[in-house]
Amino acid sequence: MQDIWAFLGPAIVMFIIRNRIFSFCFLALYAALFIQMFYQASLIHHVPEACGGKHDPLGYMALFFVLSVVCLAVYPFAALAKFIITAVASKE
């Protein structure tokens, strides 16, 4: 049950941040992960001994989750900086 957060975490971060370019980058990462998982599934289907190893896509899922959490942690600071810049620019 706890594994679902690794898959849904980046999507939740996309909905929180709501930036089009950021969302497209994460969508590209999801597509790359899907292709990697499809490749692994077809490889296991043809060669059952190929399970795991260096082509295991779940290792990338952890990296993807950590990347999304880091982006979520940086987001408030970027939003605050943008707010301060616009506040200073509007006073001039």
PDB file of C-alpha atoms in Angstrom:
ATOM      1  CA  MET A   1       0.000   0.000   0.000  1.00  0.00           C
ATOM      2  CA  GLN A   2       2.837   2.430   0.689  1.00  0.00           C
ATOM      3  CA  ASP A   3       4.192   1.961  -2.843  1.00  0.00           C
ATOM      4  CA  ILE A   4       1.331   3.946  -4.322  1.00  0.00           C
ATOM      5  CA  TRP A   5       2.861   7.215  -3.095  1.00  0.00           C
ATOM      6  CA  ALA A   6       5.914   6.654  -5.280  1.00  0.00           C
ATOM      7  CA  PHE A   7       3.651   6.564  -8.326  1.00  0.00           C
ATOM      8  CA  LEU A   8       1.129   9.238  -7.308  1.00  0.00           C
ATOM      9  CA  GLY A   9       3.541  11.618  -5.570  1.00  0.00           C
ATOM     10  CA  PRO A  10       4.857  13.271  -8.747  1.00  0.00           C
ATOM     11  CA  ALA A  11       1.316  13.665 -10.112  1.00  0.00           C
ATOM     12  CA  ILE A  12       0.183  15.311  -6.883  1.00  0.00           C
ATOM     13  CA  VAL A  13       3.181  17.663  -7.065  1.00  0.00           C
ATOM     14  CA  MET A  14       2.174  18.582 -10.636  1.00  0.00           C
ATOM     15  CA  PHE A  15      -1.319  19.518  -9.425  1.00  0.00           C
ATOM     16  CA  ILE A  16       0.077  21.579  -6.546  1.00  0.00           C
ATOM     17  CA  ILE A  17       2.597  23.538  -8.606  1.00  0.00           C
ATOM     18  CA  ARG A  18       0.306  24.042 -11.657  1.00  0.00           C
ATOM     19  CA  ASN A  19       3.003  25.183 -14.057  1.00  0.00           C
ATOM     20  CA  ARG A  20       2.579  24.139 -17.683  1.00  0.00           C
ATOM     21  CA  ILE A  21       6.276  23.642 -18.491  1.00  0.00           C
ATOM     22  CA  PHE A  22       6.884  21.809 -15.215  1.00  0.00           C
ATOM     23  CA  SER A  23       3.897  19.547 -15.875  1.00  0.00           C
ATOM     24  CA  PHE A  24       5.081  18.728 -19.384  1.00  0.00           C
ATOM     25  CA  CYS A  25       8.533  17.826 -18.030  1.00  0.00           C
ATOM     26  CA  PHE A  26       7.006  15.479 -15.486  1.00  0.00           C
ATOM     27  CA  LEU A  27       4.686  14.062 -18.141  1.00  0.00           C
ATOM     28  CA  ALA A  28       7.746  13.320 -20.274  1.00  0.00           C
ATOM     29  CA  LEU A  29       9.330  11.572 -17.287  1.00  0.00           C
ATOM     30  CA  TYR A  30       6.152   9.525 -16.791  1.00  0.00           C
ATOM     31  CA  ALA A  31       6.193   8.574 -20.490  1.00  0.00           C
ATOM     32  CA  ALA A  32       9.848   7.550 -20.276  1.00  0.00           C
ATOM     33  CA  LEU A  33       9.089   5.451 -17.206  1.00  0.00           C
ATOM     34  CA  PHE A  34       6.139   3.853 -19.011  1.00  0.00           C
ATOM     35  CA  ILE A  35       8.362   2.960 -21.966  1.00  0.00           C
ATOM     36  CA  GLN A  36      10.973   1.533 -19.603  1.00  0.00           C
ATOM     37  CA  MET A  37       8.340  -0.578 -17.806  1.00  0.00           C
ATOM     38  CA  PHE A  38       6.899  -1.768 -21.122  1.00  0.00           C
ATOM     39  CA  TYR A  39      10.378  -2.766 -22.255  1.00  0.00           C
ATOM     40  CA  GLN A  40      10.993  -4.629 -18.979  1.00  0.00           C
ATOM     41  CA  ALA A  41       7.641  -6.437 -19.178  1.00  0.00           C
ATOM     42  CA  SER A  42       8.243  -7.549 -22.745  1.00  0.00           C
ATOM     43  CA  LEU A  43      11.763  -8.653 -21.843  1.00  0.00           C
ATOM     44  CA  ILE A  44      10.437 -10.726 -18.932  1.00  0.00           C
ATOM     45  CA  HIS A  45       7.781 -12.181 -21.221  1.00  0.00           C
ATOM     46  CA  HIS A  46      10.404 -13.353 -23.718  1.00  0.00           C
ATOM     47  CA  VAL A  47      13.232 -14.167 -21.302  1.00  0.00           C
ATOM     48  CA  PRO A  48      11.954 -14.953 -17.765  1.00  0.00           C
ATOM     49  CA  GLU A  49      15.475 -14.781 -16.299  1.00  0.00           C
ATOM     50  CA  ALA A  50      15.673 -11.074 -17.178  1.00  0.00           C
ATOM     51  CA  CYS A  51      13.644  -9.993 -14.133  1.00  0.00           C
ATOM     52  CA  GLY A  52      15.335  -7.177 -12.208  1.00  0.00           C
ATOM     53  CA  GLY A  53      18.943  -6.325 -12.861  1.00  0.00           C
ATOM     54  CA  LYS A  54      20.204  -3.128 -14.419  1.00  0.00           C
ATOM     55  CA  HIS A  55      17.031  -2.551 -16.469  1.00  0.00           C
ATOM     56  CA  ASP A  56      14.707  -2.462 -13.460  1.00  0.00           C
ATOM     57  CA  PRO A  57      12.412   0.590 -13.893  1.00  0.00           C
ATOM     58  CA  LEU A  58      11.360   0.719 -10.242  1.00  0.00           C
ATOM     59  CA  GLY A  59      14.801   2.034  -9.321  1.00  0.00           C
ATOM     60  CA  TYR A  60      14.049   5.056 -11.482  1.00  0.00           C
ATOM     61  CA  MET A  61      10.680   5.475  -9.779  1.00  0.00           C
ATOM     62  CA  ALA A  62      12.392   6.228  -6.466  1.00  0.00           C
ATOM     63  CA  LEU A  63      14.571   8.828  -8.186  1.00  0.00           C
ATOM     64  CA  PHE A  64      11.484  10.319  -9.835  1.00  0.00           C
ATOM     65  CA  PHE A  65       9.716  10.533  -6.465  1.00  0.00           C
ATOM     66  CA  VAL A  66      12.685  12.219  -4.777  1.00  0.00           C
ATOM     67  CA  LEU A  67      12.963  14.685  -7.665  1.00  0.00           C
ATOM     68  CA  SER A  68       9.294  15.620  -7.289  1.00  0.00           C
ATOM     69  CA  VAL A  69       9.631  16.083  -3.516  1.00  0.00           C
ATOM     70  CA  VAL A  70      12.656  18.342  -4.029  1.00  0.00           C
ATOM     71  CA  CYS A  71      10.703  20.384  -6.585  1.00  0.00           C
ATOM     72  CA  LEU A  72       7.818  20.667  -4.135  1.00  0.00           C
ATOM     73  CA  ALA A  73      10.224  21.861  -1.422  1.00  0.00           C
ATOM     74  CA  VAL A  74      11.745  24.505  -3.733  1.00  0.00           C
ATOM     75  CA  TYR A  75       8.359  25.726  -5.001  1.00  0.00           C
ATOM     76  CA  PRO A  76       7.415  27.904  -1.968  1.00  0.00           C
ATOM     77  CA  PHE A  77      10.772  29.681  -2.100  1.00  0.00           C
ATOM     78  CA  ALA A  78      10.395  30.361  -5.830  1.00  0.00           C
ATOM     79  CA  ALA A  79       6.838  31.602  -5.316  1.00  0.00           C
ATOM     80  CA  LEU A  80       7.985  33.868  -2.484  1.00  0.00           C
ATOM     81  CA  ALA A  81      10.820  35.255  -4.599  1.00  0.00           C
ATOM     82  CA  LYS A  82       8.402  35.926  -7.463  1.00  0.00           C
ATOM     83  CA  PHE A  83       6.016  37.672  -5.079  1.00  0.00           C
ATOM     84  CA  ILE A  84       8.782  39.875  -3.677  1.00  0.00           C
ATOM     85  CA  ILE A  85      10.047  40.783  -7.163  1.00  0.00           C
ATOM     86  CA  THR A  86       6.583  41.758  -8.354  1.00  0.00           C
ATOM     87  CA  ALA A  87       5.933  43.741  -5.149  1.00  0.00           C
ATOM     88  CA  VAL A  88       9.164  45.671  -5.540  1.00  0.00           C
ATOM     89  CA  ALA A  89       8.574  46.227  -9.269  1.00  0.00           C
ATOM     90  CA  SER A  90       5.026  47.512  -8.695  1.00  0.00           C
ATOM     91  CA  LYS A  91       6.252  50.165  -6.215  1.00  0.00           C
ATOM     92  CA  GLU A  92       8.639  51.683  -8.747  1.00  0.00           C
TER      93      GLU A  92
END
